[in-house]
């Protein structure tokens, strides 16, 4: 195999000229586009990472807000239970007080009616004893004597009761 040195050098010079021309006109824009593409991919990856971090942060904030809302709802329910229980206790106390008051009034009314009945009975007993006494003695007793007899009789009857 025989090498032609003149052709060899011409090919090397042509190759170098082609390499310089390609470097100046083709490789620069090609590598520039590749660098832009690399930067674009890098920016998109960075944006995606930032979006993921924001999504995680928002998720944590939502979880915290949900827990806070649940706690507030639980507190409101507990407060409502306590208020309801307190109101029920107040109603029961008021009902008991009203029942006691009504009972006391009823006892007073009973006592008053009893006193009225005793007074009426006394007057009837007095009137009847006067009638009986007047029939027995067959004479008229004056009012003062009647009252004394009634009082005497009531003392005797009152002592036996």
mmCIF file of C-alpha atoms in Angstrom:
data_model
loop_
_atom_site.group_PDB
_atom_site.id
_atom_site.type_symbol
_atom_site.label_atom_id
_atom_site.label_comp_id
_atom_site.label_asym_id
_atom_site.label_seq_id
_atom_site.Cartn_x
_atom_site.Cartn_y
_atom_site.Cartn_z
ATOM 1 C CA UNK A 1 0.000 0.000 0.000
ATOM 2 C CA UNK A 2 1.374 3.184 -1.073
ATOM 3 C CA UNK A 3 0.539 6.461 0.629
ATOM 4 C CA UNK A 4 0.480 9.641 -1.314
ATOM 5 C CA UNK A 5 1.712 12.235 1.022
ATOM 6 C CA UNK A 6 0.499 15.154 -0.965
ATOM 7 C CA UNK A 7 -3.039 13.799 -0.985
ATOM 8 C CA UNK A 8 -2.723 12.946 2.673
ATOM 9 C CA UNK A 9 -1.742 16.516 3.586
ATOM 10 C CA UNK A 10 -4.435 17.971 1.350
ATOM 11 C CA UNK A 11 -7.019 15.744 3.043
ATOM 12 C CA UNK A 12 -5.758 16.749 6.486
ATOM 13 C CA UNK A 13 -5.862 20.444 5.502
ATOM 14 C CA UNK A 14 -9.332 19.961 3.998
ATOM 15 C CA UNK A 15 -10.386 18.187 7.150
ATOM 16 C CA UNK A 16 -9.026 20.988 9.336
ATOM 17 C CA UNK A 17 -10.685 23.647 7.158
ATOM 18 C CA UNK A 18 -13.930 21.660 7.304
ATOM 19 C CA UNK A 19 -13.575 21.281 11.081
ATOM 20 C CA UNK A 20 -12.953 25.036 11.524
ATOM 21 C CA UNK A 21 -15.907 25.909 9.296
ATOM 22 C CA UNK A 22 -18.127 23.399 11.071
ATOM 23 C CA UNK A 23 -16.952 24.686 14.456
ATOM 24 C CA UNK A 24 -17.679 28.254 13.443
ATOM 25 C CA UNK A 25 -20.960 27.768 11.630
ATOM 26 C CA UNK A 26 -22.414 24.388 12.674
ATOM 27 C CA UNK A 27 -21.072 23.276 16.048
ATOM 28 C CA UNK A 28 -21.611 26.669 17.739
ATOM 29 C CA UNK A 29 -25.325 26.887 16.926
ATOM 30 C CA UNK A 30 -25.743 23.120 17.432
ATOM 31 C CA UNK A 31 -24.054 23.212 20.837
ATOM 32 C CA UNK A 32 -25.942 26.444 21.639
ATOM 33 C CA UNK A 33 -29.246 24.712 20.870
ATOM 34 C CA UNK A 34 -28.170 21.724 22.920
ATOM 35 C CA UNK A 35 -27.201 24.053 25.800
ATOM 36 C CA UNK A 36 -30.575 25.833 25.521
ATOM 37 C CA UNK A 37 -32.317 22.460 25.537
ATOM 38 C CA UNK A 38 -30.269 21.339 28.556
ATOM 39 C CA UNK A 39 -31.106 24.590 30.364
ATOM 40 C CA UNK A 40 -34.796 24.238 29.435
ATOM 41 C CA UNK A 41 -34.882 20.678 30.790
ATOM 42 C CA UNK A 42 -33.038 21.828 33.912
ATOM 43 C CA UNK A 43 -35.522 24.708 34.424
ATOM 44 C CA UNK A 44 -38.471 22.370 33.918
ATOM 45 C CA UNK A 45 -37.030 19.920 36.436
ATOM 46 C CA UNK A 46 -36.486 22.786 38.895
ATOM 47 C CA UNK A 47 -40.038 24.071 38.294
ATOM 48 C CA UNK A 48 -41.452 20.574 38.785
ATOM 49 C CA UNK A 49 -39.461 20.201 42.011
ATOM 50 C CA UNK A 50 -40.696 23.576 43.268
ATOM 51 C CA UNK A 51 -44.279 22.647 42.345
ATOM 52 C CA UNK A 52 -43.913 19.346 44.190
ATOM 53 C CA UNK A 53 -42.573 21.117 47.276
ATOM 54 C CA UNK A 54 -45.412 23.655 47.140
ATOM 55 C CA UNK A 55 -47.939 20.840 46.752
ATOM 56 C CA UNK A 56 -46.468 19.049 49.779
ATOM 57 C CA UNK A 57 -46.532 22.285 51.774
ATOM 58 C CA UNK A 58 -50.152 22.962 50.769
ATOM 59 C CA UNK A 59 -51.060 19.395 51.663
ATOM 60 C CA UNK A 60 -49.524 19.827 55.116
ATOM 61 C CA UNK A 61 -51.319 23.157 55.553
ATOM 62 C CA UNK A 62 -54.622 21.535 54.539
ATOM 63 C CA UNK A 63 -54.023 18.651 56.935
ATOM 64 C CA UNK A 64 -53.290 21.135 59.727
ATOM 65 C CA UNK A 65 -56.371 23.194 58.852
ATOM 66 C CA UNK A 66 -58.503 20.035 58.754
ATOM 67 C CA UNK A 67 -57.200 18.952 62.164
ATOM 68 C CA UNK A 68 -57.873 22.438 63.538
ATOM 69 C CA UNK A 69 -61.386 22.384 62.085
ATOM 70 C CA UNK A 70 -62.041 18.952 63.576
ATOM 71 C CA UNK A 71 -60.778 20.150 66.953
ATOM 72 C CA UNK A 72 -62.992 23.245 66.774
ATOM 73 C CA UNK A 73 -65.998 21.095 65.812
ATOM 74 C CA UNK A 74 -65.268 18.755 68.722
ATOM 75 C CA UNK A 75 -64.953 21.739 71.077
ATOM 76 C CA UNK A 76 -68.254 23.167 69.806
ATOM 77 C CA UNK A 77 -69.966 19.802 70.300
ATOM 78 C CA UNK A 78 -68.542 19.479 73.814
ATOM 79 C CA UNK A 79 -69.592 23.023 74.642
ATOM 80 C CA UNK A 80 -73.088 22.317 73.321
ATOM 81 C CA UNK A 81 -73.250 19.157 75.443
ATOM 82 C CA UNK A 82 -72.174 21.086 78.528
ATOM 83 C CA UNK A 83 -74.631 23.885 77.799
ATOM 84 C CA UNK A 84 -77.424 21.365 77.239
ATOM 85 C CA UNK A 85 -76.535 19.541 80.441
ATOM 86 C CA UNK A 86 -76.441 22.805 82.371
ATOM 87 C CA UNK A 87 -79.773 23.884 80.926
ATOM 88 C CA UNK A 88 -81.276 20.498 81.792
ATOM 89 C CA UNK A 89 -79.976 20.835 85.348
ATOM 90 C CA UNK A 90 -81.362 24.370 85.554
ATOM 91 C CA UNK A 91 -84.751 23.187 84.290
ATOM 92 C CA UNK A 92 -84.779 20.316 86.801
ATOM 93 C CA UNK A 93 -83.823 22.692 89.640
ATOM 94 C CA UNK A 94 -86.479 25.185 88.582
ATOM 95 C CA UNK A 95 -89.083 22.399 88.370
ATOM 96 C CA UNK A 96 -88.095 21.131 91.809
ATOM 97 C CA UNK A 97 -88.290 24.652 93.242
ATOM 98 C CA UNK A 98 -91.695 25.160 91.625
ATOM 99 C CA UNK A 99 -92.896 21.793 92.949
ATOM 100 C CA UNK A 100 -91.672 22.701 96.447
ATOM 101 C CA UNK A 101 -93.382 26.083 96.225
ATOM 102 C CA UNK A 102 -96.635 24.512 95.027
ATOM 103 C CA UNK A 103 -96.413 21.896 97.779
ATOM 104 C CA UNK A 104 -95.854 24.604 100.411
ATOM 105 C CA UNK A 105 -98.778 26.602 99.039
ATOM 106 C CA UNK A 106 -100.952 23.480 99.042
ATOM 107 C CA UNK A 107 -99.974 22.749 102.656
ATOM 108 C CA UNK A 108 -100.787 26.331 103.623
ATOM 109 C CA UNK A 109 -104.114 26.092 101.809
ATOM 110 C CA UNK A 110 -104.840 22.792 103.553
ATOM 111 C CA UNK A 111 -103.949 24.329 106.921
ATOM 112 C CA UNK A 112 -106.155 27.361 106.186
ATOM 113 C CA UNK A 113 -109.055 25.143 105.122
ATOM 114 C CA UNK A 114 -108.511 22.997 108.194
ATOM 115 C CA UNK A 115 -108.588 26.095 110.418
ATOM 116 C CA UNK A 116 -111.728 27.301 108.647
ATOM 117 C CA UNK A 117 -113.332 23.873 109.067
ATOM 118 C CA UNK A 118 -112.389 23.789 112.761
ATOM 119 C CA UNK A 119 -113.772 27.297 113.222
ATOM 120 C CA UNK A 120 -116.966 26.355 111.405
ATOM 121 C CA UNK A 121 -117.189 23.185 113.443
ATOM 122 C CA UNK A 122 -116.664 25.164 116.626
ATOM 123 C CA UNK A 123 -119.445 27.555 115.738
ATOM 124 C CA UNK A 124 -121.751 24.660 114.810
ATOM 125 C CA UNK A 125 -120.820 22.732 117.942
ATOM 126 C CA UNK A 126 -121.413 25.885 119.972
ATOM 127 C CA UNK A 127 -124.795 26.419 118.378
ATOM 128 C CA UNK A 128 -125.758 22.790 118.829
ATOM 129 C CA UNK A 129 -124.557 22.665 122.392
ATOM 130 C CA UNK A 130 -126.652 25.746 123.151
ATOM 131 C CA UNK A 131 -129.684 24.101 121.610
ATOM 132 C CA UNK A 132 -129.081 20.909 123.494
ATOM 133 C CA UNK A 133 -128.393 22.743 126.722
ATOM 134 C CA UNK A 134 -131.465 24.943 126.309
ATOM 135 C CA UNK A 135 -133.634 21.923 125.683
ATOM 136 C CA UNK A 136 -132.155 20.096 128.610
ATOM 137 C CA UNK A 137 -132.463 22.951 130.999
ATOM 138 C CA UNK A 138 -135.400 24.376 129.156
ATOM 139 C CA UNK A 139 -134.346 27.819 129.699
ATOM 140 C CA UNK A 140 -132.710 30.445 127.619
ATOM 141 C CA UNK A 141 -128.978 30.966 128.078
ATOM 142 C CA UNK A 142 -127.571 34.372 127.407
ATOM 143 C CA UNK A 143 -124.800 34.933 124.873
ATOM 144 C CA UNK A 144 -121.992 35.314 127.399
ATOM 145 C CA UNK A 145 -122.843 32.057 129.099
ATOM 146 C CA UNK A 146 -123.046 30.393 125.699
ATOM 147 C CA UNK A 147 -119.552 31.487 124.764
ATOM 148 C CA UNK A 148 -118.210 30.254 128.100
ATOM 149 C CA UNK A 149 -119.847 26.869 127.581
ATOM 150 C CA UNK A 150 -118.519 26.624 124.038
ATOM 151 C CA UNK A 151 -115.001 27.486 125.132
ATOM 152 C CA UNK A 152 -115.215 24.985 127.981
ATOM 153 C CA UNK A 153 -116.560 22.292 125.666
ATOM 154 C CA UNK A 154 -113.905 23.020 122.987
ATOM 155 C CA UNK A 155 -111.155 22.794 125.582
ATOM 156 C CA UNK A 156 -112.439 19.418 126.611
ATOM 157 C CA UNK A 157 -112.841 18.254 123.004
ATOM 158 C CA UNK A 158 -109.512 19.861 121.960
ATOM 159 C CA UNK A 159 -107.716 18.013 124.761
ATOM 160 C CA UNK A 160 -109.124 14.675 123.609
ATOM 161 C CA UNK A 161 -108.202 15.184 119.971
#
